[in-house]
Amino acid sequence: MLVILGFAMIIVFMTLIMTKRLSPILALIIVPTVFGLFTGAGLGIGEMVMDAIADMSSTAALLLFAIIYFGIMIDVGLFDKLVGFILKVAGHDPVKVVVGTALLTGAVSLDGDGSTTFIVVTAAMLPIYQRLEMSPVVLTCVAGLINGTLNIVPWGGPTARASSALQIDANDIFAPMVPALAAGLLVCFVFAYFLGISERRRLAKNGVAWVDEARSGTSGSKRSDLVGAVARSSSGSNSSSGSGSGAANGGTTSATLADGDSDSLDAGSGNNSGSGSALADTALDPNRATLRPKLFWFNLILTVAVMVMLIADLLPLPYLFMIAMVIALMVNFPNIKAQQEELASHASAIIAVVAMVMAAGVLTGIMSGTGMVDAMAEWLVAVIPSSMGPYMAVITGLLSIPMTFFMSNDAFYFGILPVLAETASHFGISAADMARASITGQPVHMQSPLVPAILLLVSLSGVELGDHHKKVLWRALIVSLVMLAVGVLIGVIAIG
């Protein structure tokens, strides 16, 4: 009976989320509560849920303070100089432009919000693509690949979900996967380079020369017109979906669990003046009041120090980002009122994160407390041939590729992964190994039409989703398989 109830609960949960009958937060609370009562748990459900929520408190704290920290860094202008540098270095060479797109996407993706990343990248790079008559599909392909690969950072959605679902520390999942992440990013940059080469050849074949504007003496009027048009397009696309979370004032867009699956695709409100700045009304608006250009080097050194300490695992990640956030806030916004306004600008993302993690405690607590996970795992152990048992982590990694494309991260990590992990434990494979394997499918996941951020990317770029998929899916599949293979080779994804 527990097996039937367990699988029925997962099916109902996944169906409600995928058909958008209920939001993930509501489904995480209501569905397991109803099925938990059917198991006869009664009022004992409350204790099960509270125990699970207590175990997830560190994950909630990590997400909360990491999102605030990177939001502050975007607001104060840490990434603005990188954008300017890329535009200066890239010039009119398609190869440099595409590689620059990859670099910019990687830098902005550190905040964990795909919507913000794609708004910034399209606003900064699309005018260049149009100026050079480059294909915007190349932009969406590279941006989607890089953002999907970096989606496994500890404060990103999948790692946080895996951490919550299996009740293990997020850094135990991420830190050992850094070499695999590096390998995945290397493959992404190789793809970006060859996409640039392909664009250069295509343009040459069509008689379009890539010449440095400064050397050719070409007037910048055409570029200004294009930039203004893109800025107005970006503003119009975003205002149609509602009002943002203060991007026009330097705030970032909102996110659900900070993995790019943002249900809010806002870039900010307000009308663009058409002054020629492609970054107006975006998270990198050059006129935003939160800019702190004199503190650039301080913020850069602080961020690099945080990244080094994160990888070295010198402090618990939640505490590390707490300290980093406090330092960043005090130095960049010494006035108490300004501090309050800066925190308020990220309130929507913070609320979404904490609510999602706490709601996940209901599902994981009831599945574990009622014995459904154990019963389902025992059934799977009986069904899976013993010869395949030692490869459960690899199987999970392979399953994560199509499953996270055709279903949401919530459905996979909260509904499927706990069962697979419990099954794998019978073959001596740890929950951490299973969690690491489960995040390798994220490069493919981020291309899913179920991810609103990718719809925003293709919309702002004027690209058909089908054209984007033709160029990106097979490349994303290769990146996922490389990450999985490297994880197995270095021993952080075990074969029992």
Coordinates of C-alpha atoms in Angstrom, one line a residue, residues 87 122-128 130 220-233 271-282 284-287:
L87 CA 32.6 45.1 -25.9
T122 CA 20.9 40.2 -24.7
A123 CA 20.9 43.9 -23.8
A124 CA 24.7 44.1 -24.0
M125 CA 25.4 41.7 -26.8
L126 CA 22.5 41.7 -29.2
P127 CA 23.2 45.1 -30.7
I128 CA 26.7 43.8 -31.6
Q130 CA 22.8 42.9 -35.2
G220 CA 28.5 54.9 -35.0
S221 CA 25.0 56.2 -35.8
K222 CA 23.8 52.8 -37.1
R223 CA 25.1 51.1 -34.0
S224 CA 23.3 53.7 -31.8
D225 CA 20.0 53.2 -33.6
L226 CA 20.3 49.4 -33.2
V227 CA 21.2 49.8 -29.5
G228 CA 18.3 52.1 -28.9
A229 CA 15.9 49.7 -30.7
V230 CA 17.1 46.7 -28.6
A231 CA 16.8 48.7 -25.4
R232 CA 13.2 49.7 -26.3
S233 CA 12.5 46.1 -27.3
N271 CA 9.9 53.8 -20.5
N272 CA 13.2 53.8 -22.3
S273 CA 14.3 57.2 -23.5
G274 CA 16.0 55.7 -26.5
S275 CA 19.3 57.4 -25.5
G276 CA 21.3 54.7 -27.1
S277 CA 22.2 52.7 -24.1
A278 CA 21.4 49.0 -24.5
L279 CA 21.6 48.5 -20.8
A280 CA 18.9 51.1 -19.8
D281 CA 16.1 49.6 -17.7
T282 CA 18.0 46.5 -17.1
L284 CA 23.1 47.0 -15.7
D285 CA 21.4 50.3 -16.2
P286 CA 24.4 52.7 -16.4
N287 CA 22.4 55.5 -14.7

